[in-house]
Amino acid sequence: MSVLEIKRYPDPVLKKKALPVEELNGELQGLIDSMIETMYAAPGIGLAAPQVGESKRLIVVDVSTREEKHPLIVLINPVIVSVEGKIDSEEGCLSVPGYTSTIRRSERVLVKGVDREGRPVEIEATGLLSRVLQHEIDHLDGILFIDRLSPIKKEFFRKRYLRKNR
Ligand code: NI
């Protein structure tokens, strides 16, 4: 288990649609442990496997704060099965350092997947957890939060970001 390098935009792995996980073997368990360690070290509240260069449908999430503890979530092959409402909120991403923007997302989601032991998991979420789940599942489809900006805002972002990170 180790802290992995977090891939940054415009790394092509972030644009790829990740493949479903088919086997919960030792290698995958090792990747999960390393992703958890990488997320906490960043520090971040969510991490998707493509962000560490693994094009697999796997995310880890922990929205705990010092004041409020939440369970660590490991979700394999997560799917959003239903959504409700819309809400705007500020968002950022470990793969797009130094940039945040207001993004419109569903207010409430129902997500299904399996945990690291292969047991079915169902999570009904609102607030920050709902937002993070949508953001991380987007990563599995090669979508970054900046892809959800208006074309004008995205162009502005691209110019500024690439100038700074060249
Ligand atoms: Ni992200």
Short mmCIF file of N, CA, C and O in Angstrom, two decimals, residues 33-159:
data_model
loop_
_atom_site.label_atom_id
_atom_site.label_comp_id
_atom_site.label_asym_id
_atom_site.label_seq_id
_atom_site.Cartn_x
_atom_site.Cartn_y
_atom_site.Cartn_z
N ASP A 33 -6.55 -0.11 -1.24
CA ASP A 33 -5.82 0.41 -0.07
C ASP A 33 -4.96 1.61 -0.45
O ASP A 33 -4.92 2.61 0.27
N SER A 34 -4.30 1.52 -1.59
CA SER A 34 -3.44 2.64 -2.03
C SER A 34 -4.27 3.87 -2.39
O SER A 34 -3.87 5.00 -2.12
N MET A 35 -5.44 3.65 -2.98
CA MET A 35 -6.31 4.79 -3.32
C MET A 35 -6.81 5.49 -2.05
O MET A 35 -6.90 6.72 -1.99
N ILE A 36 -7.15 4.70 -1.03
CA ILE A 36 -7.61 5.28 0.24
C ILE A 36 -6.48 6.12 0.84
O ILE A 36 -6.68 7.27 1.25
N GLU A 37 -5.28 5.55 0.84
CA GLU A 37 -4.13 6.27 1.40
C GLU A 37 -3.85 7.55 0.60
O GLU A 37 -3.56 8.61 1.18
N THR A 38 -3.97 7.45 -0.71
CA THR A 38 -3.71 8.60 -1.59
C THR A 38 -4.75 9.71 -1.35
O THR A 38 -4.40 10.89 -1.30
N MET A 39 -6.02 9.30 -1.21
CA MET A 39 -7.09 10.27 -0.96
C MET A 39 -6.84 11.02 0.36
O MET A 39 -6.92 12.25 0.40
N TYR A 40 -6.52 10.28 1.42
CA TYR A 40 -6.31 10.92 2.72
C TYR A 40 -5.05 11.79 2.71
O TYR A 40 -4.99 12.84 3.36
N ALA A 41 -4.03 11.36 1.97
CA ALA A 41 -2.77 12.10 1.94
C ALA A 41 -2.92 13.42 1.19
O ALA A 41 -2.21 14.38 1.47
N ALA A 42 -3.83 13.44 0.20
CA ALA A 42 -3.92 14.60 -0.71
C ALA A 42 -4.05 15.97 0.00
O ALA A 42 -3.27 16.87 -0.31
N PRO A 43 -4.99 16.26 0.92
CA PRO A 43 -6.13 15.42 1.28
C PRO A 43 -7.30 15.71 0.35
O PRO A 43 -7.46 16.81 -0.13
N GLY A 44 -8.12 14.67 0.16
CA GLY A 44 -9.30 14.83 -0.68
C GLY A 44 -10.47 14.11 -0.06
O GLY A 44 -10.31 13.36 0.91
N ILE A 45 -11.67 14.31 -0.62
CA ILE A 45 -12.87 13.67 -0.08
C ILE A 45 -13.39 12.59 -1.03
O ILE A 45 -14.38 11.93 -0.75
N GLY A 46 -12.70 12.41 -2.15
CA GLY A 46 -13.07 11.34 -3.07
C GLY A 46 -11.97 11.15 -4.08
O GLY A 46 -11.19 12.06 -4.35
N LEU A 47 -11.88 9.91 -4.60
CA LEU A 47 -10.87 9.61 -5.60
C LEU A 47 -11.40 8.47 -6.48
O LEU A 47 -11.97 7.51 -5.98
N ALA A 48 -11.22 8.62 -7.78
CA ALA A 48 -11.63 7.59 -8.72
C ALA A 48 -10.37 6.94 -9.31
O ALA A 48 -9.35 7.61 -9.49
N ALA A 49 -10.45 5.64 -9.60
CA ALA A 49 -9.26 4.90 -10.06
C ALA A 49 -8.55 5.55 -11.26
O ALA A 49 -7.32 5.56 -11.29
N PRO A 50 -9.28 6.10 -12.25
CA PRO A 50 -8.57 6.73 -13.37
C PRO A 50 -7.64 7.86 -12.92
O PRO A 50 -6.65 8.15 -13.60
N GLN A 51 -7.93 8.48 -11.78
CA GLN A 51 -7.08 9.57 -11.29
C GLN A 51 -5.70 9.08 -10.85
O GLN A 51 -4.79 9.88 -10.69
N VAL A 52 -5.57 7.77 -10.61
CA VAL A 52 -4.25 7.22 -10.30
C VAL A 52 -3.78 6.34 -11.47
O VAL A 52 -2.92 5.47 -11.31
N GLY A 53 -4.37 6.57 -12.64
CA GLY A 53 -3.90 5.92 -13.85
C GLY A 53 -4.48 4.53 -14.10
O GLY A 53 -4.03 3.84 -15.00
N GLU A 54 -5.49 4.13 -13.30
CA GLU A 54 -6.10 2.80 -13.45
C GLU A 54 -7.50 2.97 -14.03
O GLU A 54 -8.40 3.47 -13.34
N SER A 55 -7.66 2.56 -15.28
CA SER A 55 -8.94 2.77 -15.94
C SER A 55 -9.94 1.69 -15.54
O SER A 55 -10.33 0.83 -16.32
N LYS A 56 -10.35 1.76 -14.26
CA LYS A 56 -11.27 0.77 -13.69
C LYS A 56 -12.41 1.48 -12.98
O LYS A 56 -12.21 2.57 -12.44
N ARG A 57 -13.59 0.84 -12.95
CA ARG A 57 -14.75 1.47 -12.33
C ARG A 57 -14.72 1.22 -10.81
O ARG A 57 -15.34 0.30 -10.28
N LEU A 58 -14.00 2.09 -10.15
CA LEU A 58 -13.76 1.97 -8.71
C LEU A 58 -13.56 3.37 -8.13
O LEU A 58 -12.80 4.16 -8.68
N ILE A 59 -14.29 3.67 -7.03
CA ILE A 59 -14.12 4.97 -6.38
C ILE A 59 -14.01 4.78 -4.86
O ILE A 59 -14.51 3.79 -4.31
N VAL A 60 -13.34 5.73 -4.22
CA VAL A 60 -13.34 5.79 -2.75
C VAL A 60 -13.78 7.20 -2.35
O VAL A 60 -13.44 8.16 -3.02
N VAL A 61 -14.57 7.26 -1.28
CA VAL A 61 -15.15 8.54 -0.85
C VAL A 61 -15.15 8.60 0.68
O VAL A 61 -15.47 7.60 1.34
N ASP A 62 -14.76 9.74 1.23
CA ASP A 62 -14.93 9.97 2.66
C ASP A 62 -15.13 11.47 2.87
O ASP A 62 -14.20 12.25 2.72
N VAL A 63 -16.37 11.85 3.19
CA VAL A 63 -16.69 13.28 3.34
C VAL A 63 -16.60 13.74 4.79
O VAL A 63 -17.14 14.79 5.15
N SER A 64 -15.88 12.97 5.62
CA SER A 64 -15.73 13.35 7.03
C SER A 64 -15.01 14.68 7.18
O SER A 64 -14.11 15.00 6.40
N THR A 65 -15.40 15.42 8.21
CA THR A 65 -14.65 16.60 8.62
C THR A 65 -14.21 16.34 10.06
O THR A 65 -14.58 15.32 10.65
N ARG A 66 -13.44 17.27 10.61
CA ARG A 66 -12.99 17.09 11.98
C ARG A 66 -14.19 17.02 12.93
O ARG A 66 -14.18 16.27 13.89
N GLU A 67 -15.22 17.78 12.60
CA GLU A 67 -16.39 17.86 13.48
C GLU A 67 -17.36 16.70 13.27
O GLU A 67 -18.11 16.32 14.16
N GLU A 68 -17.40 16.19 12.02
CA GLU A 68 -18.43 15.23 11.68
C GLU A 68 -17.84 14.03 10.96
O GLU A 68 -17.30 14.17 9.87
N LYS A 69 -17.94 12.87 11.58
CA LYS A 69 -17.38 11.65 10.97
C LYS A 69 -18.42 10.97 10.09
O LYS A 69 -19.59 10.90 10.41
N HIS A 70 -17.93 10.45 8.96
CA HIS A 70 -18.77 9.68 8.05
C HIS A 70 -18.01 8.41 7.69
O HIS A 70 -16.79 8.39 7.78
N PRO A 71 -18.73 7.37 7.27
CA PRO A 71 -18.01 6.14 6.91
C PRO A 71 -17.22 6.32 5.62
O PRO A 71 -17.61 7.06 4.73
N LEU A 72 -16.10 5.61 5.55
CA LEU A 72 -15.34 5.50 4.31
C LEU A 72 -16.14 4.61 3.35
O LEU A 72 -16.62 3.56 3.75
N ILE A 73 -16.30 5.09 2.13
CA ILE A 73 -17.05 4.32 1.13
C ILE A 73 -16.11 3.83 0.04
O ILE A 73 -15.35 4.62 -0.53
N VAL A 74 -16.14 2.52 -0.21
CA VAL A 74 -15.42 1.94 -1.35
C VAL A 74 -16.50 1.36 -2.26
O VAL A 74 -17.27 0.51 -1.85
N LEU A 75 -16.59 1.88 -3.48
CA LEU A 75 -17.64 1.43 -4.39
C LEU A 75 -17.04 0.93 -5.69
O LEU A 75 -16.29 1.64 -6.36
N ILE A 76 -17.43 -0.30 -6.03
CA ILE A 76 -16.96 -0.93 -7.26
C ILE A 76 -18.13 -1.00 -8.23
O ILE A 76 -19.25 -1.32 -7.84
N ASN A 77 -17.86 -0.64 -9.47
CA ASN A 77 -18.87 -0.60 -10.53
C ASN A 77 -20.11 0.20 -10.11
O ASN A 77 -21.25 -0.27 -10.28
N PRO A 78 -19.93 1.41 -9.59
CA PRO A 78 -21.08 2.19 -9.14
C PRO A 78 -21.93 2.70 -10.30
O PRO A 78 -21.39 3.02 -11.37
N VAL A 79 -23.24 2.73 -10.05
CA VAL A 79 -24.19 3.21 -11.06
C VAL A 79 -25.18 4.14 -10.36
O VAL A 79 -25.67 3.82 -9.27
N ILE A 80 -25.47 5.27 -10.98
CA ILE A 80 -26.51 6.16 -10.46
C ILE A 80 -27.83 5.64 -11.01
O ILE A 80 -28.05 5.64 -12.22
N VAL A 81 -28.71 5.17 -10.12
CA VAL A 81 -29.96 4.58 -10.60
C VAL A 81 -31.12 5.55 -10.61
O VAL A 81 -32.06 5.40 -11.38
N SER A 82 -31.06 6.59 -9.76
CA SER A 82 -32.09 7.61 -9.87
C SER A 82 -31.59 8.93 -9.28
O SER A 82 -30.68 8.94 -8.44
N VAL A 83 -32.15 10.02 -9.77
CA VAL A 83 -31.75 11.36 -9.31
C VAL A 83 -33.01 12.19 -9.07
O VAL A 83 -34.07 11.89 -9.59
N GLU A 84 -32.82 13.24 -8.26
CA GLU A 84 -33.94 14.13 -7.97
C GLU A 84 -33.41 15.53 -7.71
O GLU A 84 -32.42 15.70 -6.99
N GLY A 85 -34.03 16.53 -8.29
CA GLY A 85 -33.70 17.92 -8.02
C GLY A 85 -32.40 18.37 -8.65
O GLY A 85 -31.66 17.57 -9.22
N LYS A 86 -32.17 19.68 -8.57
CA LYS A 86 -30.92 20.26 -9.09
C LYS A 86 -30.39 21.24 -8.05
O LYS A 86 -31.17 21.91 -7.37
N ILE A 87 -29.06 21.31 -7.96
CA ILE A 87 -28.47 22.26 -7.02
C ILE A 87 -27.10 22.70 -7.52
O ILE A 87 -26.35 21.91 -8.09
N ASP A 88 -26.80 24.00 -7.33
CA ASP A 88 -25.50 24.56 -7.72
C ASP A 88 -24.59 24.60 -6.50
O ASP A 88 -25.01 25.00 -5.42
N SER A 89 -23.34 24.19 -6.70
CA SER A 89 -22.38 24.33 -5.61
C SER A 89 -20.96 24.37 -6.16
O SER A 89 -20.69 23.94 -7.28
N GLU A 90 -20.07 24.87 -5.31
CA GLU A 90 -18.66 25.01 -5.69
C GLU A 90 -17.99 23.64 -5.71
O GLU A 90 -18.22 22.83 -4.82
N GLU A 91 -17.17 23.41 -6.72
CA GLU A 91 -16.52 22.12 -6.88
C GLU A 91 -15.08 22.27 -7.32
O GLU A 91 -14.74 23.21 -8.03
N GLY A 92 -14.26 21.32 -6.92
CA GLY A 92 -12.89 21.26 -7.38
C GLY A 92 -12.52 19.81 -7.58
O GLY A 92 -13.35 18.93 -7.41
N CYS A 93 -11.26 19.55 -7.95
CA CYS A 93 -10.84 18.19 -8.25
C CYS A 93 -9.34 18.08 -8.06
O CYS A 93 -8.60 18.97 -8.46
N LEU A 94 -8.89 16.98 -7.45
CA LEU A 94 -7.46 16.77 -7.24
C LEU A 94 -6.69 16.71 -8.56
O LEU A 94 -5.50 16.98 -8.59
N SER A 95 -7.39 16.37 -9.63
CA SER A 95 -6.74 16.28 -10.94
C SER A 95 -6.72 17.62 -11.67
O SER A 95 -6.15 17.72 -12.77
N VAL A 96 -7.37 18.63 -11.09
CA VAL A 96 -7.39 19.97 -11.68
C VAL A 96 -7.03 20.96 -10.58
O VAL A 96 -7.86 21.77 -10.15
N PRO A 97 -5.78 20.88 -10.07
CA PRO A 97 -5.44 21.67 -8.88
C PRO A 97 -5.53 23.18 -9.11
O PRO A 97 -5.27 23.66 -10.21
N GLY A 98 -5.95 23.87 -8.06
CA GLY A 98 -5.96 25.33 -8.10
C GLY A 98 -7.13 25.95 -8.82
O GLY A 98 -7.13 27.14 -9.10
N TYR A 99 -8.15 25.15 -9.14
CA TYR A 99 -9.29 25.71 -9.86
C TYR A 99 -10.59 25.16 -9.28
O TYR A 99 -10.72 23.96 -9.07
N THR A 100 -11.54 26.05 -9.00
CA THR A 100 -12.87 25.60 -8.58
C THR A 100 -13.90 26.38 -9.38
O THR A 100 -13.61 27.45 -9.91
N SER A 101 -15.10 25.81 -9.46
CA SER A 101 -16.16 26.52 -10.15
C SER A 101 -17.51 26.01 -9.65
O SER A 101 -17.60 24.91 -9.09
N THR A 102 -18.54 26.80 -9.87
CA THR A 102 -19.89 26.39 -9.50
C THR A 102 -20.42 25.43 -10.56
O THR A 102 -20.38 25.74 -11.74
N ILE A 103 -20.87 24.28 -10.11
CA ILE A 103 -21.36 23.24 -11.03
C ILE A 103 -22.77 22.84 -10.60
O ILE A 103 -23.03 22.67 -9.41
N ARG A 104 -23.65 22.69 -11.59
CA ARG A 104 -25.02 22.24 -11.30
C ARG A 104 -25.07 20.72 -11.35
O ARG A 104 -24.64 20.11 -12.32
N ARG A 105 -25.58 20.14 -10.28
CA ARG A 105 -25.73 18.68 -10.23
C ARG A 105 -27.07 18.31 -9.63
O ARG A 105 -27.78 19.16 -9.09
N SER A 106 -27.37 17.02 -9.69
CA SER A 106 -28.59 16.54 -9.04
C SER A 106 -28.44 16.70 -7.54
O SER A 106 -27.36 16.57 -6.98
N GLU A 107 -29.58 16.99 -6.90
CA GLU A 107 -29.56 17.24 -5.46
C GLU A 107 -29.48 15.93 -4.68
O GLU A 107 -28.78 15.82 -3.69
N ARG A 108 -30.21 14.94 -5.19
CA ARG A 108 -30.32 13.67 -4.46
C ARG A 108 -30.04 12.54 -5.44
O ARG A 108 -30.48 12.60 -6.60
N VAL A 109 -29.28 11.56 -5.02
CA VAL A 109 -29.00 10.42 -5.90
C VAL A 109 -29.18 9.11 -5.15
O VAL A 109 -29.02 9.04 -3.93
N LEU A 110 -29.51 8.10 -5.93
CA LEU A 110 -29.46 6.73 -5.42
C LEU A 110 -28.40 6.00 -6.25
O LEU A 110 -28.48 5.95 -7.48
N VAL A 111 -27.39 5.51 -5.55
CA VAL A 111 -26.26 4.85 -6.22
C VAL A 111 -26.18 3.40 -5.78
O VAL A 111 -26.35 3.09 -4.59
N LYS A 112 -25.95 2.54 -6.74
CA LYS A 112 -25.76 1.12 -6.43
C LYS A 112 -24.40 0.66 -6.92
O LYS A 112 -23.86 1.19 -7.89
N GLY A 113 -23.85 -0.33 -6.24
CA GLY A 113 -22.57 -0.91 -6.64
C GLY A 113 -22.28 -2.08 -5.72
O GLY A 113 -23.19 -2.59 -5.05
N VAL A 114 -21.02 -2.49 -5.65
CA VAL A 114 -20.63 -3.50 -4.67
C VAL A 114 -19.45 -2.99 -3.87
O VAL A 114 -18.69 -2.13 -4.33
N ASP A 115 -19.31 -3.50 -2.65
CA ASP A 115 -18.18 -3.09 -1.81
C ASP A 115 -16.98 -3.99 -2.10
O ASP A 115 -17.03 -4.84 -2.99
N ARG A 116 -15.90 -3.83 -1.35
CA ARG A 116 -14.67 -4.55 -1.68
C ARG A 116 -14.75 -6.04 -1.39
O ARG A 116 -13.87 -6.80 -1.79
N GLU A 117 -15.81 -6.45 -0.69
CA GLU A 117 -16.03 -7.89 -0.48
C GLU A 117 -17.03 -8.45 -1.49
O GLU A 117 -17.39 -9.62 -1.42
N GLY A 118 -17.51 -7.58 -2.37
CA GLY A 118 -18.46 -8.03 -3.39
C GLY A 118 -19.91 -7.99 -2.94
O GLY A 118 -20.80 -8.46 -3.66
N ARG A 119 -20.16 -7.42 -1.76
CA ARG A 119 -21.54 -7.32 -1.28
C ARG A 119 -22.24 -6.13 -1.93
O ARG A 119 -21.62 -5.06 -2.05
N PRO A 120 -23.51 -6.30 -2.30
CA PRO A 120 -24.24 -5.19 -2.91
C PRO A 120 -24.37 -4.02 -1.93
O PRO A 120 -24.59 -4.23 -0.74
N VAL A 121 -24.23 -2.82 -2.47
CA VAL A 121 -24.33 -1.60 -1.67
C VAL A 121 -25.32 -0.67 -2.35
O VAL A 121 -25.34 -0.57 -3.57
N GLU A 122 -26.13 -0.02 -1.52
CA GLU A 122 -27.06 0.96 -2.05
C GLU A 122 -26.92 2.20 -1.19
O GLU A 122 -27.01 2.12 0.03
N ILE A 123 -26.66 3.34 -1.80
CA ILE A 123 -26.48 4.57 -1.03
C ILE A 123 -27.43 5.64 -1.54
O ILE A 123 -27.44 5.97 -2.72
N GLU A 124 -28.24 6.16 -0.61
CA GLU A 124 -29.10 7.28 -0.95
C GLU A 124 -28.42 8.50 -0.35
O GLU A 124 -28.13 8.53 0.85
N ALA A 125 -28.13 9.50 -1.19
CA ALA A 125 -27.33 10.62 -0.69
C ALA A 125 -27.90 11.97 -1.09
O ALA A 125 -28.49 12.11 -2.16
N THR A 126 -27.67 12.95 -0.21
CA THR A 126 -27.96 14.35 -0.51
C THR A 126 -26.71 15.14 -0.12
O THR A 126 -25.74 14.57 0.39
N GLY A 127 -26.76 16.45 -0.35
CA GLY A 127 -25.68 17.31 0.12
C GLY A 127 -24.33 16.96 -0.50
O GLY A 127 -24.24 16.54 -1.64
N LEU A 128 -23.29 17.12 0.32
CA LEU A 128 -21.93 16.93 -0.17
C LEU A 128 -21.69 15.50 -0.68
O LEU A 128 -21.06 15.30 -1.72
N LEU A 129 -22.22 14.51 0.03
CA LEU A 129 -21.99 13.12 -0.39
C LEU A 129 -22.59 12.87 -1.78
O LEU A 129 -21.97 12.22 -2.63
N SER A 130 -23.78 13.41 -2.02
CA SER A 130 -24.42 13.26 -3.32
C SER A 130 -23.54 13.86 -4.42
O SER A 130 -23.30 13.26 -5.47
N ARG A 131 -23.02 15.04 -4.14
CA ARG A 131 -22.16 15.74 -5.12
C ARG A 131 -20.88 14.97 -5.39
O ARG A 131 -20.47 14.79 -6.53
N VAL A 132 -20.24 14.48 -4.33
CA VAL A 132 -18.97 13.76 -4.51
C VAL A 132 -19.19 12.46 -5.28
O VAL A 132 -18.41 12.12 -6.17
N LEU A 133 -20.27 11.75 -4.97
CA LEU A 133 -20.55 10.51 -5.70
C LEU A 133 -20.73 10.80 -7.19
O LEU A 133 -20.18 10.09 -8.04
N GLN A 134 -21.47 11.85 -7.52
CA GLN A 134 -21.67 12.20 -8.94
C GLN A 134 -20.35 12.58 -9.60
O GLN A 134 -20.07 12.20 -10.74
N HIS A 135 -19.55 13.35 -8.88
CA HIS A 135 -18.25 13.80 -9.41
C HIS A 135 -17.34 12.60 -9.68
O HIS A 135 -16.72 12.50 -10.74
N GLU A 136 -17.27 11.66 -8.72
CA GLU A 136 -16.37 10.51 -8.87
C GLU A 136 -16.87 9.55 -9.95
O GLU A 136 -16.08 8.99 -10.71
N ILE A 137 -18.18 9.36 -10.03
CA ILE A 137 -18.72 8.47 -11.06
C ILE A 137 -18.51 9.09 -12.44
O ILE A 137 -18.22 8.39 -13.41
N ASP A 138 -18.58 10.41 -12.54
CA ASP A 138 -18.22 11.11 -13.78
C ASP A 138 -16.81 10.73 -14.23
O ASP A 138 -16.57 10.51 -15.42
N HIS A 139 -15.87 10.68 -13.28
CA HIS A 139 -14.48 10.32 -13.62
C HIS A 139 -14.43 8.98 -14.34
O HIS A 139 -13.59 8.78 -15.23
N LEU A 140 -15.31 8.05 -13.97
CA LEU A 140 -15.29 6.72 -14.58
C LEU A 140 -15.75 6.76 -16.03
O LEU A 140 -15.50 5.83 -16.80
N ASP A 141 -16.44 7.83 -16.38
CA ASP A 141 -16.88 8.00 -17.77
C ASP A 141 -16.01 9.01 -18.52
O ASP A 141 -16.38 9.49 -19.59
N GLY A 142 -14.87 9.34 -17.94
CA GLY A 142 -13.95 10.27 -18.60
C GLY A 142 -14.40 11.71 -18.56
O GLY A 142 -13.98 12.53 -19.39
N ILE A 143 -15.27 12.03 -17.59
CA ILE A 143 -15.81 13.39 -17.49
C ILE A 143 -15.22 14.09 -16.26
O ILE A 143 -15.29 13.57 -15.15
N LEU A 144 -14.64 15.27 -16.50
CA LEU A 144 -14.13 16.10 -15.39
C LEU A 144 -15.15 17.20 -15.11
O LEU A 144 -15.95 17.53 -15.98
N PHE A 145 -15.09 17.79 -13.91
CA PHE A 145 -16.08 18.83 -13.60
C PHE A 145 -15.98 20.01 -14.57
O PHE A 145 -16.99 20.65 -14.86
N ILE A 146 -14.78 20.24 -15.10
CA ILE A 146 -14.64 21.35 -16.06
C ILE A 146 -15.39 21.06 -17.37
O ILE A 146 -15.72 21.98 -18.11
N ASP A 147 -15.66 19.77 -17.64
CA ASP A 147 -16.44 19.44 -18.83
C ASP A 147 -17.90 19.84 -18.66
O ASP A 147 -18.67 19.83 -19.62
N ARG A 148 -18.29 20.15 -17.43
CA ARG A 148 -19.67 20.57 -17.17
C ARG A 148 -19.82 22.08 -17.14
O ARG A 148 -20.90 22.60 -16.84
N LEU A 149 -18.73 22.80 -17.43
CA LEU A 149 -18.82 24.26 -17.53
C LEU A 149 -19.43 24.64 -18.87
O LEU A 149 -19.38 23.86 -19.82
N SER A 150 -19.92 25.86 -18.98
CA SER A 150 -20.40 26.36 -20.27
C SER A 150 -19.19 26.43 -21.20
O SER A 150 -18.05 26.57 -20.74
N PRO A 151 -19.40 26.34 -22.53
CA PRO A 151 -18.26 26.37 -23.47
C PRO A 151 -17.36 27.59 -23.27
O PRO A 151 -16.13 27.47 -23.34
N ILE A 152 -17.95 28.73 -22.99
CA ILE A 152 -17.14 29.94 -22.82
C ILE A 152 -16.28 29.85 -21.56
O ILE A 152 -15.10 30.13 -21.57
N LYS A 153 -16.90 29.38 -20.47
CA LYS A 153 -16.15 29.26 -19.22
C LYS A 153 -15.06 28.20 -19.35
O LYS A 153 -13.99 28.32 -18.79
N LYS A 154 -15.36 27.15 -20.11
CA LYS A 154 -14.37 26.08 -20.26
C LYS A 154 -13.17 26.57 -21.07
O LYS A 154 -12.02 26.26 -20.74
N GLU A 155 -13.42 27.34 -22.10
CA GLU A 155 -12.33 27.87 -22.92
C GLU A 155 -11.45 28.81 -22.09
O GLU A 155 -10.23 28.77 -22.16
N PHE A 156 -12.12 29.62 -21.29
CA PHE A 156 -11.40 30.54 -20.41
C PHE A 156 -10.53 29.76 -19.42
O PHE A 156 -9.37 30.07 -19.22
N PHE A 157 -11.14 28.73 -18.84
CA PHE A 157 -10.40 27.87 -17.91
C PHE A 157 -9.18 27.27 -18.59
O PHE A 157 -8.07 27.30 -18.09
N ARG A 158 -9.39 26.69 -19.79
CA ARG A 158 -8.34 25.96 -20.49
C ARG A 158 -7.12 26.86 -20.74
O ARG A 158 -5.99 26.48 -20.48
N LYS A 159 -7.39 28.06 -21.21
CA LYS A 159 -6.30 29.00 -21.50
C LYS A 159 -5.52 29.33 -20.24
O LYS A 159 -4.30 29.29 -20.22
#
